[in-house]
Each structure stands twice: as structure tokens, then as C-alpha cells.
Short mmCIF file of C-alpha atoms and ligand atoms in Angstrom, two decimals:
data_model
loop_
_atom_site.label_atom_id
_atom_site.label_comp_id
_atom_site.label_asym_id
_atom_site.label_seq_id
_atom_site.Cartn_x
_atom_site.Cartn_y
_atom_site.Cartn_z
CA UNK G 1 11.40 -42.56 -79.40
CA UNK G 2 14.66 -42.44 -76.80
CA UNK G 3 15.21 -39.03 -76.18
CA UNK G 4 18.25 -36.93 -74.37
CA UNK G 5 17.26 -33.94 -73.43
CA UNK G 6 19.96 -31.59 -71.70
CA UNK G 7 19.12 -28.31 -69.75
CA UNK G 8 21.60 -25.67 -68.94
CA UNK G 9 22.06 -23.23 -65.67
CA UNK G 10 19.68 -21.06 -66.71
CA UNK G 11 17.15 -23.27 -67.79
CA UNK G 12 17.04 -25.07 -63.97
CA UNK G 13 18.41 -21.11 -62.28
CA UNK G 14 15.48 -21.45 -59.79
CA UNK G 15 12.85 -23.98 -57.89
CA UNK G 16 10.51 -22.18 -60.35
CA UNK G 17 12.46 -23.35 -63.21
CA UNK G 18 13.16 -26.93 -61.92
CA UNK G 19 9.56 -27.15 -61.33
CA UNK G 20 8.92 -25.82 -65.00
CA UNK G 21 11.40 -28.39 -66.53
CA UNK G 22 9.86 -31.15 -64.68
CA UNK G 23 6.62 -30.24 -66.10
CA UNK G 24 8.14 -30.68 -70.42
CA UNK G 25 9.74 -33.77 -69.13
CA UNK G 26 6.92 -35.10 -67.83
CA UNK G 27 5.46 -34.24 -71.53
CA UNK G 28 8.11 -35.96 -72.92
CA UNK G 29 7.36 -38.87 -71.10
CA UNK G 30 3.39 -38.48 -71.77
CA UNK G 31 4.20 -39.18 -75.49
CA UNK G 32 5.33 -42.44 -75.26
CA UNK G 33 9.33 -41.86 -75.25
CA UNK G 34 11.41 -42.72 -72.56
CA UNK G 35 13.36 -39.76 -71.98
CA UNK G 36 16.81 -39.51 -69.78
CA UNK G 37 17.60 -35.93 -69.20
CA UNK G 38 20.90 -34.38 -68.46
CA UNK G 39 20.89 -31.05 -66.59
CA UNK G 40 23.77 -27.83 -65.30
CA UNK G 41 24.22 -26.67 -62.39
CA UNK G 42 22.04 -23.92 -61.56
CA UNK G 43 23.09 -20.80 -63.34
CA UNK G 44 26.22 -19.05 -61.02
CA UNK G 45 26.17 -22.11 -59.37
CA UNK G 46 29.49 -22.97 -60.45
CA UNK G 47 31.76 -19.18 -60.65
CA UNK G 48 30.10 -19.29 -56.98
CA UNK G 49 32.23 -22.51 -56.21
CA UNK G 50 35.02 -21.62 -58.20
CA UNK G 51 34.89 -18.23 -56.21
CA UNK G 52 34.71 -20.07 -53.02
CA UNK G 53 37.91 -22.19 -53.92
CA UNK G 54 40.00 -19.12 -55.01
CA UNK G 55 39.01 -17.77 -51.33
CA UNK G 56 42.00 -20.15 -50.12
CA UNK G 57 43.88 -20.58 -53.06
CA UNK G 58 45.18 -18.93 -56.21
CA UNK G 59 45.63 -22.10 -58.25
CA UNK G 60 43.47 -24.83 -56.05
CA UNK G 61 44.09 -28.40 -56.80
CA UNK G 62 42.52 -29.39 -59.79
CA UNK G 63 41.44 -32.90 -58.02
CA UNK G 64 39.51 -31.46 -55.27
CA UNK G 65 37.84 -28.71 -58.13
CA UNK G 66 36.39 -31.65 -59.47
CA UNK G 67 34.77 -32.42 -56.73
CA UNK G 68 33.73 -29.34 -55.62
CA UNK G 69 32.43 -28.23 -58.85
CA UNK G 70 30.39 -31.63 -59.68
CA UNK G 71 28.45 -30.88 -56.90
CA UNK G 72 26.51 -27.72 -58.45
CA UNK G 73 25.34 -30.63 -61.14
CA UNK G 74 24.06 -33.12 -58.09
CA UNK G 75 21.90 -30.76 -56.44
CA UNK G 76 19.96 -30.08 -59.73
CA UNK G 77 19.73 -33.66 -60.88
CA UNK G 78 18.38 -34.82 -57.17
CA UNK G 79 15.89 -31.83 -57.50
CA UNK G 80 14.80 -32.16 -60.52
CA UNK G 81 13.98 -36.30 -60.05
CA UNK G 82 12.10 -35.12 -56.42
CA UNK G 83 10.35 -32.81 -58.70
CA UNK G 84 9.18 -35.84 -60.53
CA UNK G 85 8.39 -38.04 -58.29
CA UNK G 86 6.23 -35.25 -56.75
CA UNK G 87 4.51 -35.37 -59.98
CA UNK G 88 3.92 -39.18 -60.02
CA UNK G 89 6.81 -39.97 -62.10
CA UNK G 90 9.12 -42.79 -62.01
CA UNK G 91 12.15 -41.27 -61.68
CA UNK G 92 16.52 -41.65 -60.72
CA UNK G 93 18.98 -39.45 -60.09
CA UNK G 94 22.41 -40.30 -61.00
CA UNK G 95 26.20 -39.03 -60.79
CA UNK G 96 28.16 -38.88 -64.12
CA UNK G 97 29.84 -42.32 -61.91
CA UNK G 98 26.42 -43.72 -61.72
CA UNK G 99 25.66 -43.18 -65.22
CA UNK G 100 28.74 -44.81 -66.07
CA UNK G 101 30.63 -42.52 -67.80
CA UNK G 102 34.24 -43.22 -67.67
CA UNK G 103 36.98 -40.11 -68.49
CA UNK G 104 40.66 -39.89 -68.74
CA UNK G 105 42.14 -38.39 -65.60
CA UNK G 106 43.18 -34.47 -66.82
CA UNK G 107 41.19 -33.37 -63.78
CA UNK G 108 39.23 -30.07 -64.79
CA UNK G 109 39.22 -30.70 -68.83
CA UNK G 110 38.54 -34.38 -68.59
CA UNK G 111 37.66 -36.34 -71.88
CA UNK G 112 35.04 -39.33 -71.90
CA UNK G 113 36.62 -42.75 -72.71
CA UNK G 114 33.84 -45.08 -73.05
CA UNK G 115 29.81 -45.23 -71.31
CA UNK G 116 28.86 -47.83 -69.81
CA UNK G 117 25.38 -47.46 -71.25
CA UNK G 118 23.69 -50.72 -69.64
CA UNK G 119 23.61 -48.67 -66.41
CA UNK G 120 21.06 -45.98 -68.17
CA UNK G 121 19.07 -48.80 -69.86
CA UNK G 122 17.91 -50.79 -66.89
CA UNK G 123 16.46 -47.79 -65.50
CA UNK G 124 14.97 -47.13 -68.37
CA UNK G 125 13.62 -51.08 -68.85
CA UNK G 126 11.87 -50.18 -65.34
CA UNK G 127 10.11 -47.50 -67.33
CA UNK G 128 12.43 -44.90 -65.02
CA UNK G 129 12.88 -41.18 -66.32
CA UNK G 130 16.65 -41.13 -66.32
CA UNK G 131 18.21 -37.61 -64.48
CA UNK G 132 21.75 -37.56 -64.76
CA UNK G 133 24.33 -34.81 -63.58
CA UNK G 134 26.06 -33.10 -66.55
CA UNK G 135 29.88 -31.87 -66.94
CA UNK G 136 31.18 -35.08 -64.31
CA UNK G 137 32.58 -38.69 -64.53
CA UNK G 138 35.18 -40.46 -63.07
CA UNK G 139 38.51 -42.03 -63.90
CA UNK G 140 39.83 -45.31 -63.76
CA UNK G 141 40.82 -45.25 -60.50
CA UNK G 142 37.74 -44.01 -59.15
CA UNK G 143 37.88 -40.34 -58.98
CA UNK G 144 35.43 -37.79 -59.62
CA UNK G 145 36.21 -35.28 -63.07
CA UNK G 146 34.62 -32.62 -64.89
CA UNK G 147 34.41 -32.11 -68.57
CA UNK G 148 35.23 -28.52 -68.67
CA UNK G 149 33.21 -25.42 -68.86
CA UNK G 150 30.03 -25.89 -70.55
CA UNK G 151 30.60 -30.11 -70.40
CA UNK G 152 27.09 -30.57 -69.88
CA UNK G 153 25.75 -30.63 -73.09
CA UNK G 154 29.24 -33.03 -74.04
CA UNK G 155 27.33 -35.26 -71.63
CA UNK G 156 23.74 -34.98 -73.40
CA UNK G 157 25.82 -35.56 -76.94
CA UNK G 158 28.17 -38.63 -75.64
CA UNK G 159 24.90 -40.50 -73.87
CA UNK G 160 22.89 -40.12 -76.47
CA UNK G 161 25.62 -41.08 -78.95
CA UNK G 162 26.19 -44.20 -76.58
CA UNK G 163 22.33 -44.63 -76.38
CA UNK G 164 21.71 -44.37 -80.11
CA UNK G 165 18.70 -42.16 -79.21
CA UNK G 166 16.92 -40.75 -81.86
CA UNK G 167 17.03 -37.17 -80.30
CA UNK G 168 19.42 -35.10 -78.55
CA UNK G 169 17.76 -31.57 -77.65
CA UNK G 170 19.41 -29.10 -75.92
CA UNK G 171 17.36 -26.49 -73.86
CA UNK G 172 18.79 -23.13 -73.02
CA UNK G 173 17.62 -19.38 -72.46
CA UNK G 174 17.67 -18.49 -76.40
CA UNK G 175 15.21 -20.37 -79.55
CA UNK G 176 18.19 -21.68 -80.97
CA UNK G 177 21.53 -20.71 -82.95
CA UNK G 178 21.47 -17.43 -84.06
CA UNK G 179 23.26 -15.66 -86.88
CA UNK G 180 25.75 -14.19 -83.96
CA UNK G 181 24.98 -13.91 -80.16
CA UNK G 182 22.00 -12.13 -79.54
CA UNK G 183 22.89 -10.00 -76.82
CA UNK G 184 25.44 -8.13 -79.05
CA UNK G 185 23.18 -8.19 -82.14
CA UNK G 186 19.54 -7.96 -81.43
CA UNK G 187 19.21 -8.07 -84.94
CA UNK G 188 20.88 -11.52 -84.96
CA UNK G 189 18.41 -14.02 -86.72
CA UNK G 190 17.63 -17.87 -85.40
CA UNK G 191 18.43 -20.40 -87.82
CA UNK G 192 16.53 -23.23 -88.49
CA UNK G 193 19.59 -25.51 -89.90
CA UNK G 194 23.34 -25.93 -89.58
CA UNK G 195 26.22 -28.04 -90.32
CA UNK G 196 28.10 -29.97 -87.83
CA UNK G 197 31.32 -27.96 -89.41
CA UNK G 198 30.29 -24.53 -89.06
CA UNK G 199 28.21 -25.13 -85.78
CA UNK G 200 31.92 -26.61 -84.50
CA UNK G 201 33.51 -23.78 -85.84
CA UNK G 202 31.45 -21.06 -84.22
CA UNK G 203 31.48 -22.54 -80.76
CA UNK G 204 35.11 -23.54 -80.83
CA UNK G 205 35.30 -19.22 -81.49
CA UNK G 206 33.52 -17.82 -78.49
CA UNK G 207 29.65 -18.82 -79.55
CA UNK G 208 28.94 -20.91 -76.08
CA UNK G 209 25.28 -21.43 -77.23
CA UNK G 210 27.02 -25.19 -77.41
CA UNK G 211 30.28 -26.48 -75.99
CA UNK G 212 32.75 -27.14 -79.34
CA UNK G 213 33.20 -30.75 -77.80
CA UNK G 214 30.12 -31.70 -77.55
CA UNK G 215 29.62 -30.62 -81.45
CA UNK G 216 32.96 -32.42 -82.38
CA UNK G 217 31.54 -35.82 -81.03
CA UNK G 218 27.57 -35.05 -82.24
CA UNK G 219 29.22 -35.16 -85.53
CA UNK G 220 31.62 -38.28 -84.79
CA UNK G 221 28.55 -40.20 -83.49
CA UNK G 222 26.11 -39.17 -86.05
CA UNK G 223 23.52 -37.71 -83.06
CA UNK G 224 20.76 -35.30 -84.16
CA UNK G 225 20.93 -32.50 -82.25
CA UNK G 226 18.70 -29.65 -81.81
CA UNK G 227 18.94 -26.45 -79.55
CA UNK G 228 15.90 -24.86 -78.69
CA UNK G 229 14.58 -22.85 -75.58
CA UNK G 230 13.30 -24.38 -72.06
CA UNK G 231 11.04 -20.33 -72.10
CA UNK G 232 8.57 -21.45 -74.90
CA UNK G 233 7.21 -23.79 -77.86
CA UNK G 234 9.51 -22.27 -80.51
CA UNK G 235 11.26 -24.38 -83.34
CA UNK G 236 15.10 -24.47 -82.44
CA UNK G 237 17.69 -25.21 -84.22
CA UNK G 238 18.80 -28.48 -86.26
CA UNK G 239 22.68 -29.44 -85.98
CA UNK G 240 23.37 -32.17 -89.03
CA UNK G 241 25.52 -32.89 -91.75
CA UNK G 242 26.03 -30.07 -94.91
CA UNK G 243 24.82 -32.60 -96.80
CA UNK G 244 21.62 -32.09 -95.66
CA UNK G 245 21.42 -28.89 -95.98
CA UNK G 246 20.27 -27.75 -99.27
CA UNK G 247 20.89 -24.23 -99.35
CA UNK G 248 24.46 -22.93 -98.33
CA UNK G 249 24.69 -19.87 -97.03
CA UNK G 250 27.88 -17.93 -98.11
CA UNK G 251 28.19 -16.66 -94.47
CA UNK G 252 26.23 -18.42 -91.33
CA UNK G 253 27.52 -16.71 -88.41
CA UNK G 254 29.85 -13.82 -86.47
CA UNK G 255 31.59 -14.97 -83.44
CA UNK G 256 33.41 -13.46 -80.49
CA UNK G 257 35.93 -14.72 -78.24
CA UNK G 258 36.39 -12.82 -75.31
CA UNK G 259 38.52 -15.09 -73.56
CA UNK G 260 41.70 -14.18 -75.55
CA UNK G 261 44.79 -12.59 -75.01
CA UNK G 262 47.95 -11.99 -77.44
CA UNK G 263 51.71 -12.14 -76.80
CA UNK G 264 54.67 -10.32 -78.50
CA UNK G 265 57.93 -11.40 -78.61
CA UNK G 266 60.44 -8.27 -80.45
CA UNK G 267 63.46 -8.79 -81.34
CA UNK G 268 63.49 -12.55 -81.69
CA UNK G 269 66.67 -14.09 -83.03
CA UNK G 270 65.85 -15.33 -86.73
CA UNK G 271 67.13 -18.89 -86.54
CA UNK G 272 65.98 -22.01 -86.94
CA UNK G 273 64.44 -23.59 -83.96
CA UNK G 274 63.51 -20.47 -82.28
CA UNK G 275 59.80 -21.19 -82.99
CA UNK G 276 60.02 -25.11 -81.58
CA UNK G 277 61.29 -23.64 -78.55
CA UNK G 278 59.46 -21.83 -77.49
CA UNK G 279 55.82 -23.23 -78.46
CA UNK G 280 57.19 -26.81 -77.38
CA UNK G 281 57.58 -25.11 -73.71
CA UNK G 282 53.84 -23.73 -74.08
CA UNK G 283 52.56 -27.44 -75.07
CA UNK G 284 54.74 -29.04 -72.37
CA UNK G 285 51.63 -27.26 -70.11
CA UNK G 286 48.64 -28.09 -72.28
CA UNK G 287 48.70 -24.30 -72.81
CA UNK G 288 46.62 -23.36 -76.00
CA UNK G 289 48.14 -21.52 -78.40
CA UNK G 290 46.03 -20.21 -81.43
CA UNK G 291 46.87 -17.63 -84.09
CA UNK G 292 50.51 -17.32 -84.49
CA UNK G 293 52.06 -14.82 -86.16
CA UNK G 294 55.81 -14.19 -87.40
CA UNK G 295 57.46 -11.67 -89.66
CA UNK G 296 60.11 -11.92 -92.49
CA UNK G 297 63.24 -11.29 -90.59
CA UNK G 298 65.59 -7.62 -90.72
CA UNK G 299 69.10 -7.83 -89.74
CA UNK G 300 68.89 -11.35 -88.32
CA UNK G 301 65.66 -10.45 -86.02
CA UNK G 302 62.34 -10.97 -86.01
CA UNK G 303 58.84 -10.53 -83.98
CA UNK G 304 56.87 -13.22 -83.12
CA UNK G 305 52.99 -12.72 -82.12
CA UNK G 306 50.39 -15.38 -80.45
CA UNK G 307 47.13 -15.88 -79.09
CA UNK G 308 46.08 -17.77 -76.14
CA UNK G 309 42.95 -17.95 -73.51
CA UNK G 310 42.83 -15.80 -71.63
CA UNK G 311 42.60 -17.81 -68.33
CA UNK G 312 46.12 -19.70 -69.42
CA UNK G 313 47.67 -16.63 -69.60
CA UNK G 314 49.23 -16.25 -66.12
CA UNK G 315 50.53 -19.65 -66.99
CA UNK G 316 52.19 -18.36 -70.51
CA UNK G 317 53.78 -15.54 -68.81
CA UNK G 318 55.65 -18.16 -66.22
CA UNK G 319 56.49 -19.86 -69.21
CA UNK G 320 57.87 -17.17 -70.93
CA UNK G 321 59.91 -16.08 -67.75
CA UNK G 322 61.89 -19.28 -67.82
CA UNK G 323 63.11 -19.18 -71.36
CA UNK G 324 65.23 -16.46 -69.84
CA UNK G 325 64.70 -14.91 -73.28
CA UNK G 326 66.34 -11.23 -74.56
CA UNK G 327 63.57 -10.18 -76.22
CA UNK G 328 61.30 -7.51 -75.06
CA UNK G 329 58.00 -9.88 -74.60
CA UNK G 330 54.36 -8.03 -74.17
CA UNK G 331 50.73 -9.45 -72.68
CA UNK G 332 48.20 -8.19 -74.05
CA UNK G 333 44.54 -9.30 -72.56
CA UNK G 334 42.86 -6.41 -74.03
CA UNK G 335 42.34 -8.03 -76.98
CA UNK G 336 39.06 -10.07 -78.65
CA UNK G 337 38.70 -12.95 -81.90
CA UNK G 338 36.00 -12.05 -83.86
CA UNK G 339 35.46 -14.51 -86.66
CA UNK G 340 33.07 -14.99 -90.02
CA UNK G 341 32.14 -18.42 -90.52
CA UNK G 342 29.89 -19.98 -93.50
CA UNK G 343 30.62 -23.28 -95.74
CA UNK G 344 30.06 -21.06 -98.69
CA UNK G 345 33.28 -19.59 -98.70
CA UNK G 346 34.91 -22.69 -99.93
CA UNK G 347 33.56 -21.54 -103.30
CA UNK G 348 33.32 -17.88 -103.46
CA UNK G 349 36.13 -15.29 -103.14
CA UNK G 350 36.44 -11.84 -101.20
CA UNK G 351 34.96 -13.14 -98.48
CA UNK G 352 37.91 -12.13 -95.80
CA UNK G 353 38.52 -8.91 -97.91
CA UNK G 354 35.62 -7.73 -97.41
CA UNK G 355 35.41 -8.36 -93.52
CA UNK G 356 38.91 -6.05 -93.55
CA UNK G 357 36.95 -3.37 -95.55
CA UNK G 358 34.33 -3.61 -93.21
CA UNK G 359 36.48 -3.06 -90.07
CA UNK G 360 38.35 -0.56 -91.94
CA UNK G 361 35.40 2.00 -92.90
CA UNK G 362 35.00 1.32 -88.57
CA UNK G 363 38.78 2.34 -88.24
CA UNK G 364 39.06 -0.79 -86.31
CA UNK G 365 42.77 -1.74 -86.56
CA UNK G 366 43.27 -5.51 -87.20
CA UNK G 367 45.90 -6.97 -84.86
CA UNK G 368 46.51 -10.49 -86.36
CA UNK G 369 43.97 -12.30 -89.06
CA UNK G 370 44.20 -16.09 -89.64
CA UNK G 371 41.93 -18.04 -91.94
CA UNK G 372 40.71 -21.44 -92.80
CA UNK G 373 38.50 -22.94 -95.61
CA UNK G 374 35.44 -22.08 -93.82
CA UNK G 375 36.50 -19.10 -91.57
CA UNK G 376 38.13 -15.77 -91.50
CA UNK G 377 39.14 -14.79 -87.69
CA UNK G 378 40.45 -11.04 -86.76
CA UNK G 379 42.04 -9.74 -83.60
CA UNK G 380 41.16 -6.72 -82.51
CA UNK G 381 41.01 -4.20 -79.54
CA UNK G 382 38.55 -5.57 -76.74
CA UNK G 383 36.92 -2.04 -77.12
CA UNK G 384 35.85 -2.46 -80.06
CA UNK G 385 34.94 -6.15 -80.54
CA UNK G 386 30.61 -5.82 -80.44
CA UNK G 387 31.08 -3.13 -82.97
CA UNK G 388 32.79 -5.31 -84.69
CA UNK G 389 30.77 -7.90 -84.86
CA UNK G 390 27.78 -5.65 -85.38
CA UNK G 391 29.21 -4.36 -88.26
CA UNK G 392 30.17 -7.41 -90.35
CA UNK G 393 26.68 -8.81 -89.01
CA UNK G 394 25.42 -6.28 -91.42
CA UNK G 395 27.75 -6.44 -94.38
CA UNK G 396 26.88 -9.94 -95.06
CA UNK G 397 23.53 -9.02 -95.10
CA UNK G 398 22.44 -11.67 -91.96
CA UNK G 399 19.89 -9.26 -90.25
CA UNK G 400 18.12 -9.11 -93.46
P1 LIG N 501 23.29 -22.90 -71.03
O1 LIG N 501 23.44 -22.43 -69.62
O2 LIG N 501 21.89 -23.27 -71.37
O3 LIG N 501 24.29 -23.97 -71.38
P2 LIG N 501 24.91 -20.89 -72.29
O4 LIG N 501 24.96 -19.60 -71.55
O5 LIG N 501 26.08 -21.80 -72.17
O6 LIG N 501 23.56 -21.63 -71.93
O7 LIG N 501 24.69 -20.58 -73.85
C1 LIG N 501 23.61 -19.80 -74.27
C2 LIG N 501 24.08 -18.39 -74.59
O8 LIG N 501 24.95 -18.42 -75.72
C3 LIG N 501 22.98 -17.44 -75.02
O9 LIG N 501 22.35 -16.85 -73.92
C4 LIG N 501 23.71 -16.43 -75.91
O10 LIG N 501 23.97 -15.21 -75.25
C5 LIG N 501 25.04 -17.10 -76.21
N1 LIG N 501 25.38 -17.14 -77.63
C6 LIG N 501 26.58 -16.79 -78.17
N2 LIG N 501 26.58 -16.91 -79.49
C7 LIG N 501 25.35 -17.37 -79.84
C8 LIG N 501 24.74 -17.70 -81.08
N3 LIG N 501 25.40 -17.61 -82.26
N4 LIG N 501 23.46 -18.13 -81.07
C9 LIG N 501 22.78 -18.24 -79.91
N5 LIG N 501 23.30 -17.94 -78.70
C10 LIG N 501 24.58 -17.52 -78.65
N1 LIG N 502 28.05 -26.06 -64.81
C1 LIG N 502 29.15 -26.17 -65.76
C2 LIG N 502 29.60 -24.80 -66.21
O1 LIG N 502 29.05 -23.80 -65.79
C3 LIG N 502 28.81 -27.07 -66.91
C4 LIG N 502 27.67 -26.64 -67.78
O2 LIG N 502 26.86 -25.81 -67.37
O3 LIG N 502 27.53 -27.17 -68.89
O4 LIG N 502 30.52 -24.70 -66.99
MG1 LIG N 503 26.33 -23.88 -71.96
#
């Protein structure tokens, strides 16, 4: 068998753990498959450097972050191959350059164009182990970019997709995906199977167990993926298509999305064109805006309420400022997503009503609620957004 195997920061977070991770490779390898392996910066590795850069700069140039940052990934993959070699193994080390993977040039949130794979496969015709750096490439013209947070395991997914391994398994510090994160819900339960939808749907609201990319293009490429943990021998988790799946669960999973944060606009003039405006501007700087909500006009004025990441809002609020706009406008970072997600509700009803009883009997006040065929999403009160998901963990029954 070809098989990817991607480890994340916490996974390689020490020489102990880089030596550990050598040692399942090395299994790997023992079997008979030729293995490449992708692997994260250490774990901190990378808020260090992005610490570092904000020592000089408030908004540091997102060319030279790219290279600062794809360094954290370097060190590990030129460890983890020494590691190797140590052990008697043929092994390489190579850049997201040297592995040929070729991005778009949005320095920071780069997307991959096109692998060159043949660069991977000779090594792996010399009967090399194959260690590349996660989360980098490089443009067109030659310059080094990152995939965004978490891009790693959107580099396990995209070789293996360009590889046509068999296997894509991504290690990390927990046996799999759970029914919601298990450090808010230690009652959260692993499961053994999910769709490509709802898996894309949980990460893409605040579930980082996998980047939402790297599930958008597992699907696209047809890749079987499987999380599991680098701490032990467990059974992880198997990402596929619903067809596959032959029992579907009403509700698979509670997310949370800390990184959120909602603005007002009151008294909004209630014409048309106000809306294009304004969220025209926001787009103009690839600023994400999510939930949107706007009331029936009174005497010609309305309010007008949206989400966006937290980490964009700074750039929102300069934005804002230039629309010289008369309304009263309010930031609110304070503020979490917490979402339900399961195929099943396609086909059953009071699914979302019963998530607003639910946060009702908690007197948690619901802030804006937007829904989709396979989700219901809330935004609440930061305060209150683990008991939040804690308590619709339990009414729909997933700790049982
Ligand atoms: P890595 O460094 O291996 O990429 P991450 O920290 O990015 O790991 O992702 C793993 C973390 O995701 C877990 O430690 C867990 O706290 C969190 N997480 C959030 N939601 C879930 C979920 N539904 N199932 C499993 N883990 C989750
Ligand atoms: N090191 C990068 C990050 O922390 C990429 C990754 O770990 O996947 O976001
Ligand atoms: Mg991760």
C-alpha cells in the first residue's frame, strides 16, 4: 500500500515525540508500504513565530510570514528524517518547494494549484521514506507560502490525492472525531465513521480536529482519510462518503467557534443597495463575513447584524470607518458559534427547535441563528458557549 501519513504539533511537540513517530513510521515501512509522511511544526512552534513577528510589527508583511512561519515545518521534517536515518532508514526531507507543490500567491491563506507528484515518486522508486514539511509551497514566481492555520493536514489530503495513495491517516493528540471537542465535553464519544459533508461542516465551525480545506478536497479527490492518535493503537476515525455509511445519525456533532465576533449596524437607511455596499467593501478585503442578519424595516430604518473572525475584525472596523456611515455601528468579540450538525436532519423536523429549547431552559439568550440542510448554528455570549455546547451534547442524546 502507498500511505500518507500526517502528524500534527503535538504529535512531533518534543525530541521524545519525534523519536516516537519515527519509530510507527518505521512500522509503516516494516509492512511493506512505502509511506511519505507529512508533519507540523512542533506544537507553539508557530504562535512563538507569529509572536516574534508582532514584536516589530502590528500587521507584518504577509510575504516574509511565509517565510518565517514555514520554517517551524522544516525543522520537524529534517528531524524527523535524521531520526530515521538513525534508525537505518532510507529517508528525505523535503520543503513544500521540494515536494513540488505549487500555490496561488495570497501569501498567508495560499491555495494549492497543481503537485508535481513525480518529485515524491522517485524518492519513493529509491525505496526512500518521503518527509515532507506541511502548511508550505511556493508560487509561480518562486516564493515561499503557507496554507493557513492548520494547512498541514491540506498537505497530507492534496499529496495523497495527487499520489492516489490508498491511505491518508492523520495522527493527532485525540483517537479520532468525537461527538464535540473533548476538552469541553468529556463525555464526548469517538466515532468510528463520518461523512465528508458533516466532517466539512464541523471543522469549517470551530472543530480543528481537521482543517475544513483539507476535508473539502479529501472529498473532491475521493482520498480515504482516517484520524486517529500518534499516543496509542486505538481505531480512529473513518472520513468517506454518506453513502457509505449505513446508519445516519439524526445529529453527529456540537461545534464551537471561538474565533467569532458580531457587528451591528442601527439605524441603517432601508433602501436598496444599502446591503451591496457595504458587504462589497468587506469582500473588496477577503474579509469573511458569515451569518448576516437584517430586520423588516420601521419608519424607513433598519438594523443590520454580521459575523466575522475574529482575527479580521480590526480589519472590519477600518472598513466600517470609511463608509463614513450615520449609523451607530457596535463590535462585539464577546461572542461564540455553536452549531448542531448531523445528515439526518434533512429528513426529520424540530431539530433547530429543539436546540432553542435547550438553550432556553439554560437562559442562554440566542444572538443570531442561521441554518442549512444539515446544520443549525447559534450565536451566543462567549460566557456561556461550553455550557452550551454541553447542554445540547446531552439533549441529542450523544453521550449516551
Ligand atoms: P494537530 O496539532 O494534531 O493538528 P489540532 O490541535 O489541530 O491537532 O486538533 C486536535 C484538537 O481538536 C483536539 O485536541 C481537540 O481538542 C480538538 N477538537 C475540537 N473538536 C473536536 C472533535 N469534534 N473531535 C475531536 N477533537 C476535536
Ligand atoms: N503549524 C501550522 C499551524 O500551527 C500548520 C499546522 O500545524 O497544520 O497552523
Ligand atoms: Mg491541526
Amino acid at each position: 500500500m502507498l500511505i500518507v501519513q500526517k502528524y500534527g504539533g503535538t504529535s512531533v511537540g518534543s525530541l521524545e515525540r519525534i523519536e516516537e513517530v519515527a519509530k510507527r513510521v518505521a512500522k509503516a515501512k516494516d509492512a511493506g508500504n512505502d509511506v511519505v509522511v507529512v508533519v507540523s511544526a512542533m506544537s507553539g512552534e508557530t504562535n512563538k513565530l507569529i509572536g516574534y513577528a508582532k514584536h516589530f510589527s502590528k500587521n507584518p508583511p504577509k510575504r516574509e510570514m511565509d517565510l518565517l512561519l514555514s520554517s517551524g515545518e522544516r525543522v520537524t521534517s529534517s528531524l524527523l528524517s535524521i531520526a530515521l536515518q538513525a534508525k537505518g532508514y532510507n529517508s528525505v526531507a523535503l520543503t513544500g518547494r521540494q515536494a513540488g507543490i505549487y500555490t496561488d500567491d495570497l501569501h498567508t491563506t495560499a491555495r494549492i494549484d497543481s503537485i508535481d507528484s513525480n518529485k515524491i515518486k522517485e524518492h519513493l522508486d529509491n525505496d526512500e521514506i518521503v518527509v515532507v514539511a506541511g502548511f508550505q509551497g511556493v508560487t509561480s514566481s518562486g516564493e515561499v507560502s503557507t496554507l493557513g492555520r492548520g494547512g498541514s493536514d491540506l498537505s497530507a489530503v492534496a499529496i495523497a490525492g495527487a499520489l492516489r495513495a490508498d491511505l491518508c491517516e492523520i495522527y493527532t493528540d485525540v483517537d479520532g472525531v468525537y461527538t464535540t471537542d473533548p476538552r469541553i465535553e468529556p463525555k464526548a464519544k469517538k466515532l468510528d465513521i463520518i461523512s465528508y459533508d458533516e466532517m466539512l461542516e464541523l471543522a469549517s465551525l470551530g472543530a480543528k480536529v481537521l482543517q475544513n480545506r483539507s476535508v473539502e478536497l479529501a472529498k473532491k479527490l475521493d482520498v480515504t482519510l482516517v484520524t486517529r492518535s500518534s499516543f496509542n493503537d486505538n481505531e480512529g476515525t473513518l472520513i468517506t462518503k454518506e453513502e457509505n455509511i449505513m446508519e445516519k445519525p439524526l445529529v453527529s456533532g456540537i461545534a464551537l467557534d471561538k474565533n467569532q465576533a458580531r457587528v451591528t449596524l442601527r439605524g441603517v437607511k432601508d433602501e436598496p443597495g444599502i446591503a451591496a455596499k457595504i458587504f462589497n467593501r468587506l469582500a473588496k478585503e477577503n474579509i469573511n463575513v458569515d451569518m448576516i442578519i437584517q430586520n423588516v424595516g420601521l419608519d424607513g430604518v433598519t438594523n443590520l447584524g454580521f459575523t466575522v473572525p475574529e482575527n479580521e475584525l480590526s480589519d472590519a472596523k477600518s472598513v466600517m470607518s470609511k463608509l463614513n456611515a450615520s449609523e451607530l455601528i457596535e463590535f462585539d468579540p464577546n461572542i461564540v458559534k455553536v452549531s448542531v450538525v448531523g445528515v439526518g436532519m434533512q429528513s426529520h423536523s424540530g431539530v433547530a427547535s429543539k436546540a432553542f429549547d435547550t438553550l432556553a431552559k439554560e437562559n442562554i439568550n440566542i444572538q443570531m441563528i442561521s441554518t442549512s440542510e444539515i446544520k443549525v448554528s447559534m450565536v451566543v455570549d462567549e460566557k456561556y458557549g461550553e455550557l452550551a455546547v454541553r447542554a445540547l451534547h446531552s439533549a441529542y442524546n450523544l453521550d449516551k
